[in-house]
């Protein structure tokens, strides 16, 4: 499982910091940039739930991950030399239709394995963050020496290898009741905490739209090299690793709900700080807050969902979380940002993101009625 996380998020470390630089290099900007960034999120609205439901019903998690990962790797290789907008849009969307369902199912497998082995989830998940760091370093250097185009070759290679590592994960021998989608929706409808958390997660994900679209481009416009831009992303992931590694101890002291509150508050602060400065050193330093906005918030969210779901629908619940965050929330975030950047500055969009994050915090806290721990 650690090897799969490492290689999967190696691919994320290749594409996330640099794909918008690639788009910018071939003349894609504004609304078209927003559309290309929204297309994988649109895929994430649908595919994770479909794959999660299939995994719960037929218990074929490993086969689904293997199929998705390998097929996506061949699609990534084909992306290597594409330039025409609509063809690029189609294949990027297809790529993410295959990749977006993988992580929610892997998260569920990881939680099961962690419980069996008596290991905290964060101490497995941090291997993905390490993969991201190494990928960002390597990719930044390759782009400086060659071109942005090589990101798709790196994604293809890492994906091919990761697909075979998932086969090493032990099969689940648990006897669970048959799963039906109607049961999932019935249980979610009865669980107001789960519905509320899906809404909060969607809003938080939407607030990252301006950052995800323009942060790397903003740093490039300030004169930073691709290697230094990669370093800016790496600093955030280094902070993420620290908090992931100690997530279990943090949970013991403050509980899952308080971890979520801290992560959301840090998100609002992060967007506001980025908005108020153009100083390169300060902009890079702010990335340390990613340790709280992801390294604390993500493991708490995954474990909160695990506590709120039943044994029969854990894959589907995690997949629905992916739908609301990387699907609905992220899609709205990048599409709206791509449109509004024509009317407002990057800084104004970040101010708005900070305010929205505070709104999400209120939505999460108010129904708790003081029962935070």
Coordinates of C-alpha atoms in Angstrom, one line a residue:
X1 CA 0.0 0.0 0.0
X2 CA 2.8 2.6 0.7
X3 CA 4.3 1.8 -2.7
X4 CA 1.0 2.5 -4.4
X5 CA 0.5 5.8 -2.6
X6 CA 4.1 6.8 -3.4
X7 CA 3.7 6.1 -7.2
X8 CA 0.1 7.4 -7.5
X9 CA 0.9 10.7 -5.9
X10 CA 4.2 10.9 -7.8
X11 CA 1.9 11.3 -10.8
X12 CA -0.1 14.0 -9.0
X13 CA 3.2 15.8 -8.1
X14 CA 4.0 15.8 -11.8
X15 CA 0.7 17.2 -13.1
X16 CA -0.6 19.4 -10.3
X17 CA 2.1 22.1 -10.1
X18 CA 2.9 22.1 -13.8
X19 CA -0.1 21.3 -16.0
X20 CA -1.3 24.9 -16.1
X21 CA 2.2 26.1 -17.0
X22 CA 1.9 23.6 -19.9
X23 CA -1.5 25.0 -20.9
X24 CA -0.1 28.5 -20.7
X25 CA 2.9 27.6 -22.9
X26 CA 0.6 26.5 -25.7
X27 CA -1.6 29.6 -25.5
X28 CA -4.5 28.4 -23.4
X29 CA -5.8 31.0 -20.9
X30 CA -8.9 32.5 -19.3
X31 CA -12.2 30.5 -19.8
X32 CA -10.4 27.8 -21.9
X33 CA -8.0 27.3 -19.0
X34 CA -10.9 27.1 -16.6
X35 CA -12.7 24.5 -18.9
X36 CA -9.6 22.3 -19.1
X37 CA -9.2 22.5 -15.3
X38 CA -12.9 21.8 -14.8
X39 CA -13.0 18.7 -17.1
X40 CA -11.2 16.4 -14.7
X41 CA -13.5 17.7 -11.9
X42 CA -16.5 17.0 -14.0
X43 CA -15.3 13.4 -14.3
X44 CA -14.9 13.3 -10.6
X45 CA -18.6 14.2 -10.1
X46 CA -19.7 10.9 -11.6
X47 CA -17.0 8.2 -11.9
X48 CA -15.9 7.8 -8.2
X49 CA -19.5 7.0 -7.2
X50 CA -20.0 4.5 -10.0
X51 CA -16.8 2.7 -9.3
X52 CA -17.4 2.9 -5.5
X53 CA -20.8 1.3 -5.9
X54 CA -19.4 -1.5 -8.1
X55 CA -16.6 -2.1 -5.6
X56 CA -19.1 -2.3 -2.7
X57 CA -21.5 -4.6 -4.6
X58 CA -19.0 -7.0 -6.1
X59 CA -16.0 -6.6 -3.8
X60 CA -13.5 -6.2 -6.7
X61 CA -11.6 -3.2 -5.4
X62 CA -8.2 -4.3 -6.6
X63 CA -9.3 -5.3 -10.1
X64 CA -11.0 -1.9 -10.6
X65 CA -7.9 0.0 -9.4
X66 CA -5.6 -2.1 -11.6
X67 CA -7.8 -1.6 -14.7
X68 CA -8.3 2.1 -14.1
X69 CA -4.6 2.9 -13.4
X70 CA -3.2 1.0 -16.4
X71 CA -5.7 2.3 -18.9
X72 CA -5.2 5.9 -17.6
X73 CA -1.4 5.4 -18.1
X74 CA -1.9 4.6 -21.8
X75 CA -4.1 7.7 -22.2
X76 CA -1.5 9.9 -20.5
X77 CA 1.1 8.6 -23.0
X78 CA -1.2 9.6 -25.9
X79 CA -1.5 13.1 -24.3
X80 CA 2.2 13.6 -24.8
X81 CA 2.0 15.4 -28.1
X82 CA -1.6 16.8 -28.2
X83 CA -2.1 20.6 -28.7
X84 CA -5.5 21.1 -30.2
X85 CA -7.9 22.4 -27.5
X86 CA -11.0 20.2 -27.9
X87 CA -8.9 17.0 -28.5
X88 CA -6.9 17.8 -25.4
X89 CA -10.2 18.5 -23.5
X90 CA -11.6 15.0 -24.5
X91 CA -8.5 13.0 -23.5
X92 CA -7.8 14.9 -20.3
X93 CA -11.5 14.2 -19.3
X94 CA -11.1 10.5 -20.3
X95 CA -7.9 10.3 -18.3
X96 CA -9.6 11.6 -15.1
X97 CA -12.6 9.4 -15.6
X98 CA -10.2 6.6 -15.0
X99 CA -8.0 8.2 -12.3
X100 CA -10.6 10.0 -10.2
X101 CA -12.3 6.8 -8.8
X102 CA -8.9 5.3 -7.7
X103 CA -8.1 7.2 -4.5
X104 CA -11.5 6.8 -2.7
X105 CA -11.4 3.1 -3.1
X106 CA -7.7 3.0 -2.1
X107 CA -8.5 5.1 1.0
X108 CA -11.0 2.5 2.1
X109 CA -8.5 -0.4 1.5
X110 CA -5.9 1.6 3.4
X111 CA -8.1 2.2 6.4
X112 CA -8.9 -1.6 6.6
X113 CA -5.2 -2.5 6.3
X114 CA -4.2 0.1 8.9
X115 CA -6.8 -1.2 11.4
X116 CA -5.6 -4.8 10.9
X117 CA -1.9 -3.9 11.3
X118 CA -2.5 -1.5 14.1
X119 CA -1.0 1.4 12.2
X120 CA -2.3 4.9 11.9
X121 CA -3.7 5.9 8.5
X122 CA -1.5 9.0 8.3
X123 CA 1.7 6.9 8.5
X124 CA 0.7 5.1 5.4
X125 CA -0.7 8.1 3.5
X126 CA 2.5 10.2 4.0
X127 CA 4.3 8.0 1.4
X128 CA 2.0 9.6 -1.2
X129 CA 3.2 13.0 -0.1
X130 CA 6.8 11.9 -0.4
X131 CA 6.1 10.7 -3.9
X132 CA 4.6 14.2 -4.7
X133 CA 7.8 15.9 -3.4
X134 CA 10.2 13.8 -5.4
X135 CA 8.0 14.2 -8.5
X136 CA 7.8 18.0 -8.2
X137 CA 11.6 18.3 -7.9
X138 CA 12.3 16.0 -10.8
X139 CA 9.6 17.5 -13.0
X140 CA 10.7 21.1 -12.4
X141 CA 14.2 20.2 -13.4
X142 CA 13.1 18.3 -16.5
X143 CA 10.9 21.3 -17.6
X144 CA 13.8 23.7 -17.2
X145 CA 16.1 21.5 -19.3
X146 CA 13.6 20.2 -21.9
X147 CA 10.0 21.3 -22.0
X148 CA 6.6 21.2 -20.2
X149 CA 5.5 18.4 -22.6
X150 CA 7.4 15.7 -20.7
X151 CA 4.9 15.8 -17.8
X152 CA 2.7 13.3 -19.6
X153 CA 5.5 10.8 -20.1
X154 CA 6.3 10.8 -16.4
X155 CA 2.7 10.4 -15.5
X156 CA 2.4 7.4 -17.8
X157 CA 5.4 5.6 -16.4
X158 CA 4.5 6.1 -12.8
X159 CA 0.9 5.0 -13.4
X160 CA 2.0 1.8 -15.2
X161 CA 4.2 0.8 -12.3
X162 CA 1.6 1.7 -9.6
X163 CA -1.0 -0.5 -11.2
X164 CA 1.0 -3.6 -10.5
X165 CA 1.8 -2.6 -6.9
X166 CA -1.9 -2.7 -6.0
X167 CA -2.0 -6.4 -6.8
X168 CA 0.3 -6.9 -3.8
X169 CA -2.4 -5.7 -1.3
X170 CA -4.0 -8.6 0.5
X171 CA -7.5 -9.5 -0.5
X172 CA -10.3 -8.7 2.0
X173 CA -11.8 -11.9 3.5
X174 CA -14.6 -10.0 5.3
X175 CA -18.1 -11.3 5.0
X176 CA -20.4 -8.3 4.4
X177 CA -24.0 -8.1 3.5
X178 CA -24.9 -7.4 -0.2
X179 CA -24.8 -3.7 -1.1
X180 CA -27.6 -1.8 -2.8
X181 CA -27.4 1.9 -3.8
X182 CA -30.9 2.5 -2.3
X183 CA -29.5 1.5 1.1
X184 CA -26.7 4.0 0.7
X185 CA -29.0 6.9 0.0
X186 CA -31.4 5.9 2.7
X187 CA -28.6 5.9 5.3
X188 CA -27.2 9.2 4.1
X189 CA -30.7 10.8 4.2
X190 CA -31.0 9.8 7.8
X191 CA -27.5 11.0 8.7
X192 CA -27.7 14.8 8.8
X193 CA -24.0 15.0 9.9
X194 CA -23.0 13.2 6.7
X195 CA -25.1 15.5 4.5
X196 CA -23.7 18.6 6.3
X197 CA -20.1 17.4 5.9
X198 CA -20.5 16.8 2.1
X199 CA -21.7 20.4 1.8
X200 CA -18.8 21.8 3.8
X201 CA -16.3 19.7 1.9
X202 CA -17.7 21.0 -1.5
X203 CA -17.4 24.6 -0.3
X204 CA -13.8 24.1 0.9
X205 CA -12.8 22.5 -2.3
X206 CA -14.4 25.3 -4.4
X207 CA -12.3 27.9 -2.5
X208 CA -9.1 26.3 -3.9
X209 CA -10.2 27.2 -7.5
X210 CA -8.2 30.5 -7.8
X211 CA -5.2 29.0 -6.1
X212 CA -5.2 25.8 -8.3
X213 CA -5.6 27.7 -11.5
X214 CA -3.3 30.6 -11.1
X215 CA -0.8 30.0 -8.3
X216 CA 1.9 28.5 -10.5
X217 CA 1.3 31.0 -13.3
X218 CA 1.4 33.8 -10.7
X219 CA 4.8 32.7 -9.5
X220 CA 6.0 32.3 -13.1
X221 CA 4.9 35.9 -13.8
X222 CA 6.8 37.1 -10.7
X223 CA 10.0 35.6 -12.4
X224 CA 10.3 32.2 -10.7
X225 CA 11.8 29.3 -12.6
X226 CA 10.0 25.9 -13.0
X227 CA 12.3 24.4 -10.4
X228 CA 11.5 27.1 -7.8
X229 CA 7.8 26.8 -8.6
X230 CA 8.1 23.0 -7.9
X231 CA 9.9 23.9 -4.7
X232 CA 7.0 26.1 -3.6
X233 CA 4.7 23.2 -3.9
X234 CA 7.2 20.8 -2.3
X235 CA 7.4 23.0 0.8
X236 CA 3.6 22.6 1.3
X237 CA 3.9 18.9 1.0
X238 CA 6.8 18.6 3.4
X239 CA 4.6 20.3 5.9
X240 CA 1.8 18.0 5.0
X241 CA 4.0 14.9 5.6
X242 CA 4.8 16.2 9.1
X243 CA 1.1 16.5 10.1
X244 CA 0.1 13.3 8.4
X245 CA 2.8 11.4 10.3
X246 CA 1.5 12.7 13.6
X247 CA -2.2 12.7 12.7
X248 CA -2.9 9.8 15.0
X249 CA -1.5 11.6 18.0
X250 CA -3.2 14.9 17.1
X251 CA -6.5 13.0 16.9
X252 CA -5.9 11.5 20.4
X253 CA -5.4 15.0 21.9
X254 CA -8.1 17.1 20.1
X255 CA -10.4 14.6 18.3
X256 CA -11.5 14.3 14.6
X257 CA -14.0 17.2 14.7
X258 CA -11.5 19.7 16.1
X259 CA -9.0 18.6 13.5
X260 CA -11.6 19.5 10.8
X261 CA -12.2 22.9 12.4
X262 CA -8.4 23.6 12.5
X263 CA -8.0 22.6 8.9
X264 CA -10.9 24.7 7.6
X265 CA -9.7 27.8 9.6
X266 CA -6.2 27.4 8.2
X267 CA -7.6 27.2 4.7
X268 CA -9.3 30.7 5.2
X269 CA -6.0 32.1 6.6
X270 CA -3.9 30.6 3.8
X271 CA -6.0 32.2 0.9
X272 CA -6.0 35.6 2.7
X273 CA -2.2 35.6 3.2
X274 CA -1.5 34.7 -0.4
X275 CA -3.9 37.6 -1.5
X276 CA -2.1 40.3 0.4
X277 CA 1.5 39.8 -0.8
X278 CA 3.6 39.6 -3.9
X279 CA 6.8 38.9 -2.0
X280 CA 8.2 35.6 -3.4
X281 CA 9.8 34.5 -0.1
X282 CA 6.5 35.1 1.8
X283 CA 4.4 33.4 -0.9
X284 CA 6.6 30.3 -0.7
X285 CA 6.6 30.4 3.1
X286 CA 2.7 30.5 3.2
X287 CA 2.8 27.0 1.7
X288 CA 3.6 25.6 5.1
X289 CA 0.0 26.1 6.0
X290 CA -0.8 23.2 3.6
X291 CA 0.2 21.0 6.5
X292 CA -3.0 22.1 8.3
X293 CA -5.2 22.5 5.2
X294 CA -4.5 19.0 4.0
X295 CA -2.2 17.1 6.4
X296 CA -4.7 17.7 9.3
X297 CA -8.0 18.2 7.4
X298 CA -7.7 15.2 5.0
X299 CA -7.1 12.4 7.5
X300 CA -9.7 13.8 9.8
X301 CA -12.2 13.9 7.0
X302 CA -11.5 10.4 5.8
X303 CA -11.8 9.0 9.4
X304 CA -14.9 11.1 10.1
X305 CA -16.6 9.6 7.0
X306 CA -15.5 6.1 8.1
X307 CA -17.2 6.6 11.5
X308 CA -20.3 7.9 9.8
X309 CA -20.7 5.0 7.3
X310 CA -21.7 1.4 7.6
X311 CA -19.5 -1.6 6.7
X312 CA -21.6 -2.2 3.6
X313 CA -21.2 1.2 2.0
X314 CA -17.7 2.5 3.0
X315 CA -16.4 2.5 -0.5
X316 CA -19.4 4.4 -1.8
X317 CA -19.3 6.9 1.1
X318 CA -15.7 7.7 0.5
X319 CA -16.5 8.0 -3.2
X320 CA -19.3 10.4 -2.6
X321 CA -16.9 12.5 -0.6
X322 CA -14.7 12.6 -3.7
X323 CA -17.7 13.5 -5.8
X324 CA -18.5 16.5 -3.6
X325 CA -14.9 17.7 -3.2
X326 CA -12.9 16.9 -6.3
X327 CA -16.0 16.8 -8.4
X328 CA -18.7 19.3 -7.6
X329 CA -16.7 21.7 -5.4
X330 CA -13.6 21.8 -7.4
X331 CA -15.5 22.1 -10.7
X332 CA -17.4 25.1 -9.6
X333 CA -14.2 26.6 -8.1
X334 CA -12.2 26.5 -11.3
X335 CA -15.0 27.3 -13.7
X336 CA -16.1 30.4 -11.7
X337 CA -12.4 31.4 -11.3
X338 CA -11.8 31.0 -15.0
X339 CA -14.8 33.3 -15.7
X340 CA -14.2 35.9 -13.0
X341 CA -10.5 36.4 -13.7
X342 CA -11.6 38.5 -16.7
X343 CA -13.3 40.9 -14.3
X344 CA -11.4 40.7 -11.0
X345 CA -7.8 40.3 -10.0
X346 CA -6.3 37.0 -8.7
X347 CA -6.1 38.7 -5.2
X348 CA -9.8 39.6 -5.2
X349 CA -10.7 36.0 -6.0
X350 CA -8.5 34.8 -3.1
X351 CA -10.2 37.2 -0.7
X352 CA -13.6 35.7 -1.8
X353 CA -12.2 32.2 -1.2
X354 CA -11.1 33.1 2.3
X355 CA -14.6 34.4 3.1
X356 CA -16.2 31.2 1.7
X357 CA -14.0 29.1 3.8
X358 CA -15.1 30.9 6.9
X359 CA -18.7 30.3 5.8
X360 CA -18.0 26.6 5.5
X361 CA -16.5 26.6 9.0
X362 CA -19.8 28.1 10.4
X363 CA -21.9 25.5 8.5
X364 CA -19.8 22.7 10.1
X365 CA -19.7 24.1 13.7
X366 CA -23.3 25.3 14.2
X367 CA -25.0 21.9 14.0
X368 CA -22.5 20.5 16.5
X369 CA -24.0 22.6 19.3
X370 CA -20.8 22.6 21.3
X371 CA -20.2 18.8 20.9
X372 CA -16.8 19.2 19.2
X373 CA -14.8 16.5 21.0

